[in-house]
Short mmCIF file of C-alpha atoms in Angstrom, two decimals:
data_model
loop_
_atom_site.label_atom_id
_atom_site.label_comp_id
_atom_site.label_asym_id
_atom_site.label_seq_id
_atom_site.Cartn_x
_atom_site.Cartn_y
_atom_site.Cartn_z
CA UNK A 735 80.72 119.45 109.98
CA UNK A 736 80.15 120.90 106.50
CA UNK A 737 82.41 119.42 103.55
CA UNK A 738 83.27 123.01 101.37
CA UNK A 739 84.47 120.79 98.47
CA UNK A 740 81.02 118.52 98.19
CA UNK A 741 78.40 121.17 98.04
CA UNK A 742 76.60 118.27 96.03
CA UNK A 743 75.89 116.65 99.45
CA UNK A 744 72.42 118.47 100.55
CA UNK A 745 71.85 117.25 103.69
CA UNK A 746 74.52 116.00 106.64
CA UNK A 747 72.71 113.59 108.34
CA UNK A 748 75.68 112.25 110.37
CA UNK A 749 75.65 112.19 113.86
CA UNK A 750 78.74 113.33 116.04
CA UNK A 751 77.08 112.65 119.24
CA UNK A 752 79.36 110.39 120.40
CA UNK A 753 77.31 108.58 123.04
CA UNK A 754 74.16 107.18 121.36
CA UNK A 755 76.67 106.12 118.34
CA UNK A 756 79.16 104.67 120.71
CA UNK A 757 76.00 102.84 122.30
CA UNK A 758 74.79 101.39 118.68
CA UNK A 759 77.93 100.55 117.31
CA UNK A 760 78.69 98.27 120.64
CA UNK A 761 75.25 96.89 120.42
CA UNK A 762 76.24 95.77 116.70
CA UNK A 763 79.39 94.06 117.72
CA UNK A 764 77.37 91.99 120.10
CA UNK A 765 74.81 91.28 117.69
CA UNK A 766 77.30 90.24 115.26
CA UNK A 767 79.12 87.92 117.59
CA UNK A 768 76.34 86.23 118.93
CA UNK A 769 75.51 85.41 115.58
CA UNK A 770 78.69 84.54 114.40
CA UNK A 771 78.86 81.53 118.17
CA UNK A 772 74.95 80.47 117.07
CA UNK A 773 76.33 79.60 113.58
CA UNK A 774 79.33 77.67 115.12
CA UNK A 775 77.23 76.03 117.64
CA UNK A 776 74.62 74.95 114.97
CA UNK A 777 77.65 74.12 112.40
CA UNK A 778 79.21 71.40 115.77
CA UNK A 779 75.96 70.30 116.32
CA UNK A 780 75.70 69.21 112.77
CA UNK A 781 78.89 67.41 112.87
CA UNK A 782 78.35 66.41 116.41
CA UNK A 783 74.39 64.78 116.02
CA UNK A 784 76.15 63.20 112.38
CA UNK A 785 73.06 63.83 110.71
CA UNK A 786 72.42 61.93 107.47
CA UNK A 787 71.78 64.40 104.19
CA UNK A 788 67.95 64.48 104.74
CA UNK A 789 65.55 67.64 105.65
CA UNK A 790 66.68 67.80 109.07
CA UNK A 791 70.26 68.92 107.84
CA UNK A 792 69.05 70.70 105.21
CA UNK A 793 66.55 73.26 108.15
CA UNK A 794 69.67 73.51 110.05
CA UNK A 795 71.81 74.44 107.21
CA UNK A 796 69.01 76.76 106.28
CA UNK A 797 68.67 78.67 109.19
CA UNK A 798 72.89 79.35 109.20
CA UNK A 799 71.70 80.52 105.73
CA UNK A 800 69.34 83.23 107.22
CA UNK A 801 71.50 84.64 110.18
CA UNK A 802 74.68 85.24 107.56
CA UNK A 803 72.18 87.20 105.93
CA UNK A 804 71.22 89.07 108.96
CA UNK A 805 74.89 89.31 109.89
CA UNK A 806 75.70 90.83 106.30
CA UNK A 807 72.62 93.66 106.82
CA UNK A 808 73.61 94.60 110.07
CA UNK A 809 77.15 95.36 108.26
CA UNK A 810 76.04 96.97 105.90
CA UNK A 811 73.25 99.30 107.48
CA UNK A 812 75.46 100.14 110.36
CA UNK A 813 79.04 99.69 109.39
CA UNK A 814 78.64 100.94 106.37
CA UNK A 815 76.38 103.59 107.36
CA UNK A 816 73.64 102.39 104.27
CA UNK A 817 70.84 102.55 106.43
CA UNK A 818 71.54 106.57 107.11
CA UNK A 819 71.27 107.24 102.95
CA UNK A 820 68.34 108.60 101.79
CA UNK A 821 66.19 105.87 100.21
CA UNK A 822 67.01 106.25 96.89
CA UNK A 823 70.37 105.15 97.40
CA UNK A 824 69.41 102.45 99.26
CA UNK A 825 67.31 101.04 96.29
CA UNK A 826 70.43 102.12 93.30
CA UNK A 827 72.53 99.31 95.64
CA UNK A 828 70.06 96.65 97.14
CA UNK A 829 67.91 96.62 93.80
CA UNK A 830 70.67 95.18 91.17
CA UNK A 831 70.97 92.60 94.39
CA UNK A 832 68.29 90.87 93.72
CA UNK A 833 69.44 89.20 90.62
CA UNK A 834 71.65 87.12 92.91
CA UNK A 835 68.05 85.15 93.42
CA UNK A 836 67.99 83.84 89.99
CA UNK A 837 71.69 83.22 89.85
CA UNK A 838 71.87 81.12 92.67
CA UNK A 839 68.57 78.91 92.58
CA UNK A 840 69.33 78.67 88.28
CA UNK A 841 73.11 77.57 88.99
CA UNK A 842 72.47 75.37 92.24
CA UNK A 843 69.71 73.62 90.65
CA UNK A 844 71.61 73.21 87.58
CA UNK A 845 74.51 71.90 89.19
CA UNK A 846 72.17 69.08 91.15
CA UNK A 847 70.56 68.15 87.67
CA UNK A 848 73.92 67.30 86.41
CA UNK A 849 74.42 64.94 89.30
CA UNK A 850 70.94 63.14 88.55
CA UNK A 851 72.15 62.84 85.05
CA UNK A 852 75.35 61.40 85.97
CA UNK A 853 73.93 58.90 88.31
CA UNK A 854 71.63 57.56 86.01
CA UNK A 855 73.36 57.45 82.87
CA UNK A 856 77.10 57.37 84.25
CA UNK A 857 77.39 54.10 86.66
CA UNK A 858 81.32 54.53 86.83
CA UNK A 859 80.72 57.73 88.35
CA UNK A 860 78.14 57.02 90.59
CA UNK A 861 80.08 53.91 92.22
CA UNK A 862 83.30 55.90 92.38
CA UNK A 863 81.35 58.62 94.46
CA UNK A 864 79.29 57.32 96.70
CA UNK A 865 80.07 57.11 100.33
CA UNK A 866 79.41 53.33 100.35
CA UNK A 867 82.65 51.11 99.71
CA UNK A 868 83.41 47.53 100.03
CA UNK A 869 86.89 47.79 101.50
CA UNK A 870 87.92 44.27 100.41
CA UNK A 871 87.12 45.80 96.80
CA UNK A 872 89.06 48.66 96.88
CA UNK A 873 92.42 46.52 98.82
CA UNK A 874 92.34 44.30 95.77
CA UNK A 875 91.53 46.14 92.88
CA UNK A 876 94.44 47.61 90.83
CA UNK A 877 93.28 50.51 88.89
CA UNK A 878 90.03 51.56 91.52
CA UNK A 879 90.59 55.12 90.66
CA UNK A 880 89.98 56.79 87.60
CA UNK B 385 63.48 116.66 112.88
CA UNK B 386 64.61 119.65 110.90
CA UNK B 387 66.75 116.88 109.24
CA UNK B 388 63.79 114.82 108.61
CA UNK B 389 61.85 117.41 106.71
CA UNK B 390 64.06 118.42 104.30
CA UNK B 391 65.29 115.03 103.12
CA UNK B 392 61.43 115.10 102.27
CA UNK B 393 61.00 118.44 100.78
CA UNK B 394 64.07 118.22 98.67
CA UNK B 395 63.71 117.85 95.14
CA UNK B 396 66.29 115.39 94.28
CA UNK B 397 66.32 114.84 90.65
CA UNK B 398 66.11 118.84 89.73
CA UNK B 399 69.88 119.53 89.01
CA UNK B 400 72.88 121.11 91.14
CA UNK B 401 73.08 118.35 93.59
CA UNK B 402 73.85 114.91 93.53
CA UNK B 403 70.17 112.68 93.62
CA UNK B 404 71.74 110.42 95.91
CA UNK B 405 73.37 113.00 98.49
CA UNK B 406 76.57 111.76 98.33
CA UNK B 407 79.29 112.82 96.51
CA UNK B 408 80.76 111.39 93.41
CA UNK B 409 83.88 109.28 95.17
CA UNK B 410 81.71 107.28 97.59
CA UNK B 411 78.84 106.92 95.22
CA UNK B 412 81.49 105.11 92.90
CA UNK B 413 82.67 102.76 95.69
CA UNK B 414 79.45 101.83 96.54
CA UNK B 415 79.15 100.96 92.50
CA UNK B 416 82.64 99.14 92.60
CA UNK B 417 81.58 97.29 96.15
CA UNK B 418 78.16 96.20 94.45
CA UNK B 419 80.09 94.74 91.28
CA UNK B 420 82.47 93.57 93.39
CA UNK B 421 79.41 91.99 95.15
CA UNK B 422 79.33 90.20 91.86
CA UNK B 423 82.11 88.63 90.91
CA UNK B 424 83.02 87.01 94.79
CA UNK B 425 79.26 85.61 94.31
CA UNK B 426 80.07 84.36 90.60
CA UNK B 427 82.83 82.47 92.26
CA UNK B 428 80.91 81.14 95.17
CA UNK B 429 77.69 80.17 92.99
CA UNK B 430 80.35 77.86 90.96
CA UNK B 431 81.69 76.60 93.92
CA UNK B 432 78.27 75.73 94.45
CA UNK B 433 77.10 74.15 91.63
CA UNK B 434 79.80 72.04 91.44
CA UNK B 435 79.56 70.89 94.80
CA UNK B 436 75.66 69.93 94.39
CA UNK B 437 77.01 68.32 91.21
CA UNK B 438 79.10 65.84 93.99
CA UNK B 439 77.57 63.09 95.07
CA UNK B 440 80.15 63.19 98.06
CA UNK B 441 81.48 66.31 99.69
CA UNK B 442 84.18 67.13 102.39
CA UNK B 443 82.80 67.78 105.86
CA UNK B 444 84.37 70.97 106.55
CA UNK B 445 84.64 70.03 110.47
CA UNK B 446 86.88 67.41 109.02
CA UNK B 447 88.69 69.24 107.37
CA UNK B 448 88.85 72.33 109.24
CA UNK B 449 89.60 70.77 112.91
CA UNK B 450 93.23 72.14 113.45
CA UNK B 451 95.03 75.13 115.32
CA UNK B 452 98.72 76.37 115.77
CA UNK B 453 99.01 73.49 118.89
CA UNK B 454 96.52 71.58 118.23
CA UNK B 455 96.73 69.00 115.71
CA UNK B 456 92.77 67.90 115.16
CA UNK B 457 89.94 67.85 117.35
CA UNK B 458 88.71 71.32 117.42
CA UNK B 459 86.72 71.80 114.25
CA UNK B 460 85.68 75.28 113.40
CA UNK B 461 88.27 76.58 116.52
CA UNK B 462 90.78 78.47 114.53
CA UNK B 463 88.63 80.16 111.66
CA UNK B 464 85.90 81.40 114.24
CA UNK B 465 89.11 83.30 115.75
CA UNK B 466 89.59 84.40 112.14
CA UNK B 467 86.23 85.57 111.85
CA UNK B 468 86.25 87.27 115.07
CA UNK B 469 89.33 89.29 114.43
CA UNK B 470 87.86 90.48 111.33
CA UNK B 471 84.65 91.67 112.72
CA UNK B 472 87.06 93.78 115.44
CA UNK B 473 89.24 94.67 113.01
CA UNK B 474 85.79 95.81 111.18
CA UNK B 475 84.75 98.11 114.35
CA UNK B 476 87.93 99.53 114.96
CA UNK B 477 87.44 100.81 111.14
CA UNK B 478 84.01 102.27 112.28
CA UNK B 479 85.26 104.03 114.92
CA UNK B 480 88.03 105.71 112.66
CA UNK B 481 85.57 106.80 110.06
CA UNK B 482 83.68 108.36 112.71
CA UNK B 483 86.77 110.29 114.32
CA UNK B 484 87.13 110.99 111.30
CA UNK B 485 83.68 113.19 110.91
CA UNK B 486 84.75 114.94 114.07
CA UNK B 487 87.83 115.81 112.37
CA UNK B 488 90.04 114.20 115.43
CA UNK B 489 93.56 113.54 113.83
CA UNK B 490 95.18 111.18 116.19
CA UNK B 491 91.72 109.53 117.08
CA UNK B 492 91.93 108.41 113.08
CA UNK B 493 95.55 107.59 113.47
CA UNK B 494 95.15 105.57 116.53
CA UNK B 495 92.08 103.69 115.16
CA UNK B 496 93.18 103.02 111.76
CA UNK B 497 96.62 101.19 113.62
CA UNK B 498 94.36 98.97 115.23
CA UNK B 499 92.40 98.18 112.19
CA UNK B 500 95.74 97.46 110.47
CA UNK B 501 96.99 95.27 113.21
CA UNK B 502 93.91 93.47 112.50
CA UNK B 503 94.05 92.69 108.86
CA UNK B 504 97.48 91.57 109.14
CA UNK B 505 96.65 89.18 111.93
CA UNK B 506 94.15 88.02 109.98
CA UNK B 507 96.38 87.18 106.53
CA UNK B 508 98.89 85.58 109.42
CA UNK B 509 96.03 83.16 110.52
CA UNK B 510 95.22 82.54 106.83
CA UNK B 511 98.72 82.10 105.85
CA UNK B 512 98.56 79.32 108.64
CA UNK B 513 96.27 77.26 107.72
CA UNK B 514 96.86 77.31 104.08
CA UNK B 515 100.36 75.90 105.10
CA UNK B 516 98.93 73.47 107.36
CA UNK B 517 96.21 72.41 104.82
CA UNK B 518 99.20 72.49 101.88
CA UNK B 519 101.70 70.53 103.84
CA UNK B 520 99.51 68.31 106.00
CA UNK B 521 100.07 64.37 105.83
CA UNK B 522 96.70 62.18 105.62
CA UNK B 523 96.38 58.46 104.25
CA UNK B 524 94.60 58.11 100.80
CA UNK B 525 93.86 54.66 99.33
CA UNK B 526 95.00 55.05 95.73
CA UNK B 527 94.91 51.57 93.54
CA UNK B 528 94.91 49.44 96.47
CA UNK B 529 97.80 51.45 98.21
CA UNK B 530 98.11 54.13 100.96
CA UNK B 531 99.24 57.23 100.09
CA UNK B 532 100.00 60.41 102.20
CA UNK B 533 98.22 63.66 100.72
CA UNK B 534 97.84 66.76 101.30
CA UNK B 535 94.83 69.15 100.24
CA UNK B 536 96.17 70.86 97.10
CA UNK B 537 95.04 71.79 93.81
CA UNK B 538 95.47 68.25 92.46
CA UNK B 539 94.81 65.85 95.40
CA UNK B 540 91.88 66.05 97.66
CA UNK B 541 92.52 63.43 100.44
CA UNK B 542 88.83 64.14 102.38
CA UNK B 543 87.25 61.45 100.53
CA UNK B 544 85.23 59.11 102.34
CA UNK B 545 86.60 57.07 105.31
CA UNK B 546 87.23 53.41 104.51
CA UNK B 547 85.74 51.09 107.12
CA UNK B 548 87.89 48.82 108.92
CA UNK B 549 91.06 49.83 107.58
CA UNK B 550 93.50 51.96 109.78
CA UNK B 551 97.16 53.73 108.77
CA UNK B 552 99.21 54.09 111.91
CA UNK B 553 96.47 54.45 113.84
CA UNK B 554 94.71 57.16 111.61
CA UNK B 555 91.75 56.58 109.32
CA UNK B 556 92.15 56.08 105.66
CA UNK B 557 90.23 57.65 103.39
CA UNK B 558 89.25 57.81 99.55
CA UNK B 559 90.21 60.22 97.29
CA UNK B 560 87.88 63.56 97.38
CA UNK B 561 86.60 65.95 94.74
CA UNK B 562 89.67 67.21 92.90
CA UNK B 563 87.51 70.49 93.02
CA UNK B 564 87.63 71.09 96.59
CA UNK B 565 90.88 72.67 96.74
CA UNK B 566 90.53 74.77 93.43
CA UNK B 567 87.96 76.41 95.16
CA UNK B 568 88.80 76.43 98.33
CA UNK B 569 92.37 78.21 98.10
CA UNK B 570 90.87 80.59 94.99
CA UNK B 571 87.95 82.02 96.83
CA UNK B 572 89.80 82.31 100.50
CA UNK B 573 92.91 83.39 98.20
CA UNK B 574 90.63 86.20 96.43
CA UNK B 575 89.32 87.24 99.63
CA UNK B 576 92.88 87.22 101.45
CA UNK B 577 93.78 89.50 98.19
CA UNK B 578 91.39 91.77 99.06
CA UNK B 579 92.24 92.30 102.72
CA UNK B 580 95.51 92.52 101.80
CA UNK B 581 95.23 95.37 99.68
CA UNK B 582 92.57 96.69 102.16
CA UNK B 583 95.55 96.87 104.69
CA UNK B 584 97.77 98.57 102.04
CA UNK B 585 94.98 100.98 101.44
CA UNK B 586 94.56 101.59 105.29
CA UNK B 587 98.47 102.49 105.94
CA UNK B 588 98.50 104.42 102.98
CA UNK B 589 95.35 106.76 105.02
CA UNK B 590 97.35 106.28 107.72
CA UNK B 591 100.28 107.46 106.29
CA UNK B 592 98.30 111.06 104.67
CA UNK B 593 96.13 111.61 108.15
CA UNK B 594 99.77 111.16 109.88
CA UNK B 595 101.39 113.93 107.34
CA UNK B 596 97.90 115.81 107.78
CA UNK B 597 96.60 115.61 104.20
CA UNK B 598 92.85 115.54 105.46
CA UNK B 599 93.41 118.61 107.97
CA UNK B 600 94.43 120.67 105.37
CA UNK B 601 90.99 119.57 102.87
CA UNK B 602 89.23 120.26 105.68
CA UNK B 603 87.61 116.33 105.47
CA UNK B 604 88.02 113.19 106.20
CA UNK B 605 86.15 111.53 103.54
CA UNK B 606 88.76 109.37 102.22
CA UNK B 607 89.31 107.56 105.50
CA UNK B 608 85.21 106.53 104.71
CA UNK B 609 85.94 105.03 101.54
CA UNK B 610 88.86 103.15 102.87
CA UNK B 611 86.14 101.95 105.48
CA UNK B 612 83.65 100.69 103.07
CA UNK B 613 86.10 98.73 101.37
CA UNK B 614 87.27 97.62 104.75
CA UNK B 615 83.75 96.32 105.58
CA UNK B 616 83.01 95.01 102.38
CA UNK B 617 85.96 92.42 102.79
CA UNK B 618 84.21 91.25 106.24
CA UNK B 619 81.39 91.49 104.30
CA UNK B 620 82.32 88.57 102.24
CA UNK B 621 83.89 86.72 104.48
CA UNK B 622 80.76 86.17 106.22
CA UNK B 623 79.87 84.70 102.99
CA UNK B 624 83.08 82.86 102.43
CA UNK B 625 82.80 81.38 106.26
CA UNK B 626 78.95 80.05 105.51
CA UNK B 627 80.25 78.55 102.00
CA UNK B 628 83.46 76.61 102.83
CA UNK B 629 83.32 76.28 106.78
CA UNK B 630 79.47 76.64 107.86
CA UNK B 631 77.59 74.42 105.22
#
């Protein structure tokens, strides 16, 4: 179909046949929600194996890491029809993106310095924190909590 | 690919047509969408450093383990129905924007309803557990005394479990980060802002395609802007579900 009032647009590239687009857009719903039950299952299996904080937790939480971000290009290349622009477009969006690697590895690792500093220099803190209790400590103590 | 070949011989940047081939409206959502992009990942980025900042942090199958009926012991059940419905609600928004292109009024109508039905079943589910999170009753040792707490923006009460000691059967637990909830209810609360006014937006198309606004411009682009904000808001909640429910 041509758009009269956007003779800006040079080239229509979207498809009416309704088959092969039915066909994709039902393939990305399954992609999506397989996804979405291998997250879950890997989020229970966390919570089920009660792993302690160490690398083993840290792969698993990585790899939910990595299929969000599949989940979020396969909505936005076929959902949102990105893929179909012509390349330049493509970059103007996904380009400006890519400051979100600085901001999250500078803020993240800024945030876990401030807990090293704490720790070391802030005992109250640190004991207030951690998992670790003695009970008969906190029954007794008037005033535990900050 | 006749197609194919001109997207290749064109000469984008010479003048009279837009560099991008798309016209001016959608090019601007996809500007607002990317800074949009922006500020929902300033707020999650905080959420993050605080929380690696923590030496102790809520388990979110802890916290997360209820459903209308069922009170604990199904982590992650209710907001992986949550996240389903918005992924259909996300399709059924595809499938308008493309009856749209074939210029099918009540194939727009029909699946813009549906997309609508889905949003607000969404905000319903959120609306739940916000009440059940708000309201909830859970034993917090608090200067040597037990305390019942909910999760709101000045009590946390998913601290860590005290050993040995037991409150009408129920563990007691510590107080939690104080920041847990600020975050938690203004980032889900954002991103229930935005699919509210993504369902306004969507009755409002509904509404013109109904009345036969887009018949008459002889296009149906607005109903494709409506569906890439519609996306977008799935969009993040993918990223909102790894933050607060996943990780």
């Amino acid at each position: 179909m041509q758009h009269p009032a956007f003779e800006e647009v040079t080239v229509h590239h979207h498809q009416t046949d309704d088959k092969s687009f039915k066909k994709k857009i039902i393939k990305t719903t399954v992609i999506l929600s397989i996804i979405t039950i291998v997250e879950l299952g890997l989020g229970l299996l966390m919570y089920a194996l009660d792993l302690p904080d160490d690398l083993r937790r840290l792969m698993l939480k990585g790899v939910i890491i990595i299929l969000s971000l599949a989940k979020a290009y396969f909505i936005v290349s076929i959902f949102m029809h990105l893929g179909d622009e012509i390349r330049n477009m493509i970059l103007t969006i996904v380009i400006p993106l890519l400051l979100f690697i600085w901001f999250i590895l500078a803020f993240i690792i800024d945030g876990n310095s401030y807990k090293n500093l704490r720790n070391k220099y802030d005992k109250h803190f640190q004991e207030r924190t951690m998992e670790k209790k003695d009970v008969k400590e906190l029954l007794k103590k008037p005033g535990g909590k900050e | 690919m006749s197609t194919q070949a001109t997207v290749h011989q064109t000469k984008w940047w010479s003048g009279g047509k837009s560099p991008f081939n798309l016209e001016y409206g959608k090019l601007m959502m996809w500007y607002f969408l990317m800074s949009d992009a922006f500020t929902f990942g300033a707020f999650l980025i905080s959420y993050g450093s605080i929380r690696f900042s923590q030496n102790y942090w809520p388990n979110p199958n802890v916290v997360f383990d209820s459903a209308p009926g069922i009170h604990g012991g199904a982590p992650l059940f209710f907001v992986s129905i949550m996240t389903f419905i918005l992924i259909v609600s996300s399709v059924t928004m595809v499938l308008a924007v493309h009856e749209g292109h074939k210029g099918n009024r009540q194939g727009v109508i029909k699946w813009l309803a549906w997309t609508i039905v889905g949003g607000l079943a969404f905000l319903s589910c959120q609306a739940w557990e916000w009440h059940h999170l708000i309201t909830g009753e859970h034993a917090v040792l608090v200067n040597g005394q037990v305390e019942l707490w909910g999760q709101n923006m000045s009590h946390n009460p998913w601290g860590p479990v005290v050993e040995g000691v037991t409150y009408h059967g129920h563990h007691v637990t510590t107080p939690g980060p104080v920041a847990f909830g600020g975050y938690f209810f203004g980032i889900t609360g954002f991103h229930g802002f935005h699919v509210f006014s993504g369902v306004i937006i969507n009755i409002i198309m509904l509404v013109m395609a109904q009345k036969g606004v887009f018949d008459r411009r002889g296009h149906y682009l607005m109903i494709e802007k409506a569906g890439l904000y519609w996306h977008f808001v799935d969009l993040v909640w993918v990223f909102v579900f790894l933050c607060f429910y996943l990780i």
